[in-house]
């Protein structure tokens, strides 16, 4: 297993694992975790990460030494101070760990293990609350921030308000939040379990409106593949939490956006390629241009 990318040694191990095996250009995130605040951030910067990533939602396997781990409030604050000095972006998975973990525990104890029960254990406010905290920390630290795979309109609106106040913050959503909806999940199965969860059908057009008007900067896949056995369970809380969507991201966005909602092709190109390349300063990517 390739270790979590949290310092010089681990990122070099990742580079070594991919050498000679890649058919496309790739760039690497560096992780922000509670245990790499004593030099790890700077090592990752020196080794060429394009940005950093952290989780506020619970993640990682505590039985594996050095596995990726979600940040507490102090680690987030201190990490943002250090990352601000690099000038790079911190991408954040924004969900309240304490509340979602406890609601999930209660549901499981009550025998409520369906996908809809899983969604109900991660209500919208558990996305919005950490986004507000992140905005406050960004104001305090000057850290540039990007909220990944946002699933609710309220969270987007908080980000737009912060932008108007001068905070350097953007957000993305994913094609699965623009296509699936909660009411159909139990008929589909654990293959569509993700975090934040798929939300109600009535929210679909609200999210699309924010894509089309530019409030959501780009649309991504949040590609999280796994072997089929990790999804083969009727207990949604035990199933792997992620969707393998990279292979369908472009065609779903084109079909749902351009063909069904009259998205201009220039807008399609911007949110699928140009905007993310500009935001993360990916040289010679995202557009066809002179030079």
Short mmCIF file of C-alpha atoms in Angstrom, two decimals:
data_model
loop_
_atom_site.label_atom_id
_atom_site.label_comp_id
_atom_site.label_asym_id
_atom_site.label_seq_id
_atom_site.Cartn_x
_atom_site.Cartn_y
_atom_site.Cartn_z
CA UNK A 1 0.00 0.00 0.00
CA UNK A 2 1.32 3.44 -0.99
CA UNK A 3 1.41 5.59 2.16
CA UNK A 4 -0.62 8.74 2.67
CA UNK A 5 1.09 11.71 1.00
CA UNK A 6 2.00 13.75 4.06
CA UNK A 7 5.77 14.41 3.82
CA UNK A 8 8.81 14.13 1.54
CA UNK A 9 9.32 10.41 2.04
CA UNK A 10 5.71 9.50 1.26
CA UNK A 11 5.39 11.70 -1.82
CA UNK A 12 8.60 10.31 -3.25
CA UNK A 13 7.18 6.83 -2.65
CA UNK A 14 4.10 7.83 -4.64
CA UNK A 15 6.20 9.23 -7.48
CA UNK A 16 8.21 5.99 -7.51
CA UNK A 17 5.04 3.85 -7.61
CA UNK A 18 3.74 5.72 -10.66
CA UNK A 19 6.99 6.00 -12.61
CA UNK A 20 6.71 4.44 -16.06
CA UNK A 21 3.07 3.45 -15.51
CA UNK A 22 1.18 6.63 -16.33
CA UNK A 23 -0.29 7.45 -19.73
CA UNK A 24 -1.46 10.96 -18.82
CA UNK A 25 -0.02 13.93 -16.98
CA UNK A 26 -0.91 14.00 -13.29
CA UNK A 27 -0.32 16.35 -10.38
CA UNK A 28 -0.35 15.50 -6.71
CA UNK A 29 -2.09 16.87 -3.67
CA UNK A 30 -0.29 16.90 -0.37
CA UNK A 31 -2.24 15.92 2.71
CA UNK A 32 -2.90 18.03 5.78
CA UNK A 33 -3.21 15.76 8.83
CA UNK A 34 -2.71 16.29 12.56
CA UNK A 35 0.69 14.56 12.47
CA UNK A 36 2.48 16.50 9.69
CA UNK A 37 2.44 20.01 11.14
CA UNK A 38 6.11 19.86 12.15
CA UNK A 39 7.73 20.28 8.75
CA UNK A 40 5.56 18.04 6.58
CA UNK A 41 3.70 20.89 4.89
CA UNK A 42 6.96 22.53 3.88
CA UNK A 43 8.44 19.24 2.61
CA UNK A 44 5.42 18.69 0.39
CA UNK A 45 5.70 22.22 -0.98
CA UNK A 46 9.38 21.68 -1.82
CA UNK A 47 8.51 18.41 -3.58
CA UNK A 48 6.04 20.03 -5.96
CA UNK A 49 2.50 19.41 -4.72
CA UNK A 50 0.04 21.66 -6.56
CA UNK A 51 -2.26 22.00 -3.55
CA UNK A 52 -3.18 20.44 -0.22
CA UNK A 53 -6.18 18.39 0.89
CA UNK A 54 -7.75 17.67 4.26
CA UNK A 55 -10.89 16.06 5.65
CA UNK A 56 -13.14 17.41 8.38
CA UNK A 57 -15.26 14.25 8.09
CA UNK A 58 -13.88 11.13 9.77
CA UNK A 59 -11.52 9.24 7.49
CA UNK A 60 -8.62 6.81 7.61
CA UNK A 61 -7.98 3.49 9.29
CA UNK A 62 -6.70 4.02 12.83
CA UNK A 63 -5.26 0.48 12.82
CA UNK A 64 -2.79 1.49 10.08
CA UNK A 65 0.09 3.59 11.36
CA UNK A 66 0.40 6.81 9.38
CA UNK A 67 -2.88 6.35 7.50
CA UNK A 68 -4.65 9.51 6.38
CA UNK A 69 -6.60 11.16 9.20
CA UNK A 70 -9.15 13.94 9.44
CA UNK A 71 -8.10 17.18 11.12
CA UNK A 72 -9.32 18.65 14.38
CA UNK A 73 -9.95 22.38 14.69
CA UNK A 74 -6.43 23.21 15.88
CA UNK A 75 -4.80 21.15 13.11
CA UNK A 76 -7.01 22.86 10.54
CA UNK A 77 -6.15 26.32 11.87
CA UNK A 78 -2.42 25.67 12.19
CA UNK A 79 -2.31 23.90 8.83
CA UNK A 80 -4.06 26.79 7.13
CA UNK A 81 -1.51 29.21 8.61
CA UNK A 82 1.36 27.13 7.23
CA UNK A 83 -0.25 26.53 3.82
CA UNK A 84 -1.00 30.25 3.48
CA UNK A 85 2.76 30.87 3.47
CA UNK A 86 3.16 28.57 0.44
CA UNK A 87 0.55 30.49 -1.55
CA UNK A 88 -1.10 27.21 -2.51
CA UNK A 89 -4.71 26.12 -2.08
CA UNK A 90 -6.14 23.92 0.64
CA UNK A 91 -8.99 21.75 -0.64
CA UNK A 92 -11.33 20.63 2.12
CA UNK A 93 -13.92 17.89 2.55
CA UNK A 94 -16.45 19.79 4.65
CA UNK A 95 -18.65 17.67 6.91
CA UNK A 96 -19.07 17.77 10.68
CA UNK A 97 -17.44 14.55 11.91
CA UNK A 98 -18.83 14.50 15.45
CA UNK A 99 -22.47 14.87 14.42
CA UNK A 100 -22.44 12.61 11.35
CA UNK A 101 -20.56 9.88 13.22
CA UNK A 102 -23.01 9.96 16.12
CA UNK A 103 -26.11 10.04 13.91
CA UNK A 104 -24.73 7.10 11.96
CA UNK A 105 -24.05 5.19 15.15
CA UNK A 106 -27.61 5.79 16.39
CA UNK A 107 -29.14 4.70 13.06
CA UNK A 108 -27.08 1.51 13.02
CA UNK A 109 -28.06 0.64 16.58
CA UNK A 110 -31.71 1.08 15.59
CA UNK A 111 -31.27 -1.28 12.63
CA UNK A 112 -31.67 1.53 10.09
CA UNK A 113 -29.06 0.54 7.53
CA UNK A 114 -30.58 1.60 4.20
CA UNK A 115 -29.00 4.17 1.91
CA UNK A 116 -31.77 6.62 2.79
CA UNK A 117 -30.93 6.15 6.48
CA UNK A 118 -27.29 6.85 5.64
CA UNK A 119 -28.28 10.08 3.86
CA UNK A 120 -30.42 11.11 6.82
CA UNK A 121 -27.41 10.67 9.12
CA UNK A 122 -25.56 13.38 7.18
CA UNK A 123 -28.08 16.26 7.00
CA UNK A 124 -27.46 19.46 5.06
CA UNK A 125 -26.51 21.51 8.10
CA UNK A 126 -23.55 19.18 8.72
CA UNK A 127 -22.12 20.49 5.44
CA UNK A 128 -22.98 24.13 6.02
CA UNK A 129 -21.60 24.39 9.58
CA UNK A 130 -18.01 23.42 8.68
CA UNK A 131 -18.07 25.62 5.58
CA UNK A 132 -18.83 28.60 7.82
CA UNK A 133 -15.93 27.61 10.09
CA UNK A 134 -13.58 27.24 7.14
CA UNK A 135 -14.52 30.72 5.92
CA UNK A 136 -13.78 32.17 9.36
CA UNK A 137 -10.41 30.38 9.50
CA UNK A 138 -9.61 31.57 5.97
CA UNK A 139 -10.23 35.16 7.04
CA UNK A 140 -7.95 34.68 10.05
CA UNK A 141 -5.10 32.91 8.23
CA UNK A 142 -5.21 34.25 4.67
CA UNK A 143 -5.23 30.67 3.36
CA UNK A 144 -6.66 30.14 -0.12
CA UNK A 145 -9.42 27.55 0.11
CA UNK A 146 -11.42 25.26 -2.17
CA UNK A 147 -14.43 23.24 -0.95
CA UNK A 148 -14.57 19.89 -2.71
CA UNK A 149 -17.64 17.92 -3.83
CA UNK A 150 -20.26 20.22 -2.34
CA UNK A 151 -23.76 18.72 -2.37
CA UNK A 152 -26.12 21.45 -1.16
CA UNK A 153 -27.19 24.90 -2.32
CA UNK A 154 -26.87 26.40 1.16
CA UNK A 155 -23.17 25.62 1.25
CA UNK A 156 -22.63 27.20 -2.16
CA UNK A 157 -24.47 30.33 -1.03
CA UNK A 158 -22.20 30.66 2.02
CA UNK A 159 -19.19 30.52 -0.30
CA UNK A 160 -20.59 33.15 -2.66
CA UNK A 161 -21.21 35.46 0.29
CA UNK A 162 -17.63 34.94 1.48
CA UNK A 163 -16.29 35.71 -2.00
CA UNK A 164 -18.19 39.00 -1.91
CA UNK A 165 -16.41 39.75 1.37
CA UNK A 166 -13.02 39.19 -0.27
CA UNK A 167 -12.26 35.64 0.87
CA UNK A 168 -10.23 33.62 -1.64
CA UNK A 169 -12.53 30.59 -1.74
CA UNK A 170 -14.10 28.49 -4.49
CA UNK A 171 -16.11 25.28 -4.67
CA UNK A 172 -16.92 22.38 -6.93
CA UNK A 173 -19.67 19.84 -7.21
CA UNK A 174 -19.74 16.43 -8.89
CA UNK A 175 -21.80 14.90 -11.66
CA UNK A 176 -23.40 12.41 -9.24
CA UNK A 177 -24.89 15.32 -7.28
CA UNK A 178 -26.31 16.66 -10.54
CA UNK A 179 -27.83 13.38 -11.70
CA UNK A 180 -28.90 11.06 -8.85
CA UNK A 181 -31.29 11.87 -6.01
CA UNK A 182 -32.02 10.43 -2.59
CA UNK A 183 -35.47 9.02 -3.35
CA UNK A 184 -34.06 6.49 -5.87
CA UNK A 185 -30.96 5.37 -3.98
CA UNK A 186 -32.30 2.22 -2.35
CA UNK A 187 -33.34 0.93 -5.78
CA UNK A 188 -29.81 1.48 -7.11
CA UNK A 189 -27.81 0.15 -4.18
CA UNK A 190 -24.55 0.93 -2.37
CA UNK A 191 -22.72 1.72 -5.61
CA UNK A 192 -24.02 5.30 -5.18
CA UNK A 193 -23.00 5.70 -1.54
CA UNK A 194 -20.75 8.73 -1.16
CA UNK A 195 -19.94 11.51 1.27
CA UNK A 196 -21.46 14.06 1.40
CA UNK A 197 -24.45 11.98 0.35
CA UNK A 198 -26.72 12.28 -2.66
CA UNK A 199 -29.49 14.67 -1.67
CA UNK A 200 -33.20 15.11 -2.45
CA UNK A 201 -34.56 15.40 -5.99
CA UNK A 202 -35.93 18.88 -5.33
CA UNK A 203 -32.34 20.08 -4.86
CA UNK A 204 -31.14 19.00 -8.31
CA UNK A 205 -32.18 22.09 -10.22
CA UNK A 206 -30.96 24.37 -7.44
CA UNK A 207 -27.49 22.89 -7.82
CA UNK A 208 -27.71 23.10 -11.61
CA UNK A 209 -28.67 26.78 -11.37
CA UNK A 210 -25.50 27.43 -9.36
CA UNK A 211 -23.40 25.59 -11.93
CA UNK A 212 -24.90 27.52 -14.81
CA UNK A 213 -24.62 30.93 -13.15
CA UNK A 214 -20.98 30.40 -12.14
CA UNK A 215 -21.39 30.15 -8.37
CA UNK A 216 -19.92 26.63 -8.58
CA UNK A 217 -16.55 27.01 -10.27
CA UNK A 218 -16.18 23.54 -11.74
CA UNK A 219 -17.60 20.02 -11.85
CA UNK A 220 -15.45 17.03 -10.96
CA UNK A 221 -15.75 13.28 -10.44
CA UNK A 222 -14.30 12.82 -6.91
CA UNK A 223 -13.17 9.47 -8.33
CA UNK A 224 -13.15 6.89 -5.53
CA UNK A 225 -13.01 3.37 -6.97
CA UNK A 226 -12.98 0.14 -5.00
CA UNK A 227 -13.22 -3.58 -5.61
CA UNK A 228 -16.83 -4.84 -6.02
CA UNK A 229 -16.80 -6.72 -2.71
CA UNK A 230 -16.51 -3.44 -0.79
CA UNK A 231 -19.90 -2.39 -2.15
CA UNK A 232 -21.52 -5.83 -1.80
CA UNK A 233 -23.53 -5.32 1.37
CA UNK A 234 -27.07 -4.36 2.31
CA UNK A 235 -25.75 -2.25 5.17
CA UNK A 236 -25.09 1.21 3.74
CA UNK A 237 -22.96 2.21 6.71
CA UNK A 238 -20.56 -0.67 6.02
CA UNK A 239 -20.28 -0.15 2.24
CA UNK A 240 -17.35 1.69 0.68
CA UNK A 241 -18.11 5.41 0.64
CA UNK A 242 -17.22 6.66 -2.80
CA UNK A 243 -18.21 6.64 -6.48
CA UNK A 244 -15.99 5.71 -9.42
CA UNK A 245 -17.03 8.52 -11.76
CA UNK A 246 -13.98 9.66 -13.71
CA UNK A 247 -14.90 7.63 -16.78
CA UNK A 248 -18.35 9.25 -17.01
CA UNK A 249 -17.69 12.80 -15.83
CA UNK A 250 -17.42 14.45 -19.25
CA UNK A 251 -20.26 12.63 -20.98
CA UNK A 252 -22.74 12.99 -18.08
CA UNK A 253 -21.99 16.70 -17.75
CA UNK A 254 -22.35 17.17 -21.51
CA UNK A 255 -25.63 15.25 -21.67
CA UNK A 256 -27.23 16.84 -18.60
CA UNK A 257 -25.74 20.30 -19.04
CA UNK A 258 -25.31 21.03 -22.73
CA UNK A 259 -28.00 18.85 -24.27
CA UNK A 260 -30.71 19.07 -21.60
CA UNK A 261 -30.14 22.51 -20.06
CA UNK A 262 -28.64 24.48 -22.97
CA UNK A 263 -25.28 25.09 -21.34
CA UNK A 264 -23.05 26.90 -23.88
CA UNK A 265 -20.10 24.83 -25.05
CA UNK A 266 -17.76 27.58 -23.85
CA UNK A 267 -19.23 27.19 -20.35
CA UNK A 268 -18.88 23.42 -20.56
CA UNK A 269 -15.19 23.73 -21.45
CA UNK A 270 -14.63 26.24 -18.66
CA UNK A 271 -16.12 24.18 -15.83
CA UNK A 272 -14.66 20.87 -16.95
CA UNK A 273 -11.16 22.08 -17.84
CA UNK A 274 -10.24 25.77 -17.88
CA UNK A 275 -11.45 26.81 -14.43
CA UNK A 276 -9.81 23.98 -12.47
CA UNK A 277 -6.55 24.41 -14.38
CA UNK A 278 -6.49 28.13 -13.58
CA UNK A 279 -7.49 27.66 -9.94
CA UNK A 280 -4.74 25.13 -9.28
CA UNK A 281 -2.19 26.79 -11.57
CA UNK A 282 -1.75 23.75 -13.82
CA UNK A 283 0.62 24.93 -16.52
CA UNK A 284 -0.34 24.28 -20.17
CA UNK A 285 -3.64 22.68 -19.14
CA UNK A 286 -7.31 23.56 -19.43
CA UNK A 287 -7.41 25.46 -22.70
CA UNK A 288 -6.18 25.63 -26.27
CA UNK A 289 -4.32 28.92 -26.49
CA UNK A 290 -1.39 30.65 -28.16
CA UNK A 291 1.88 29.71 -26.49
#
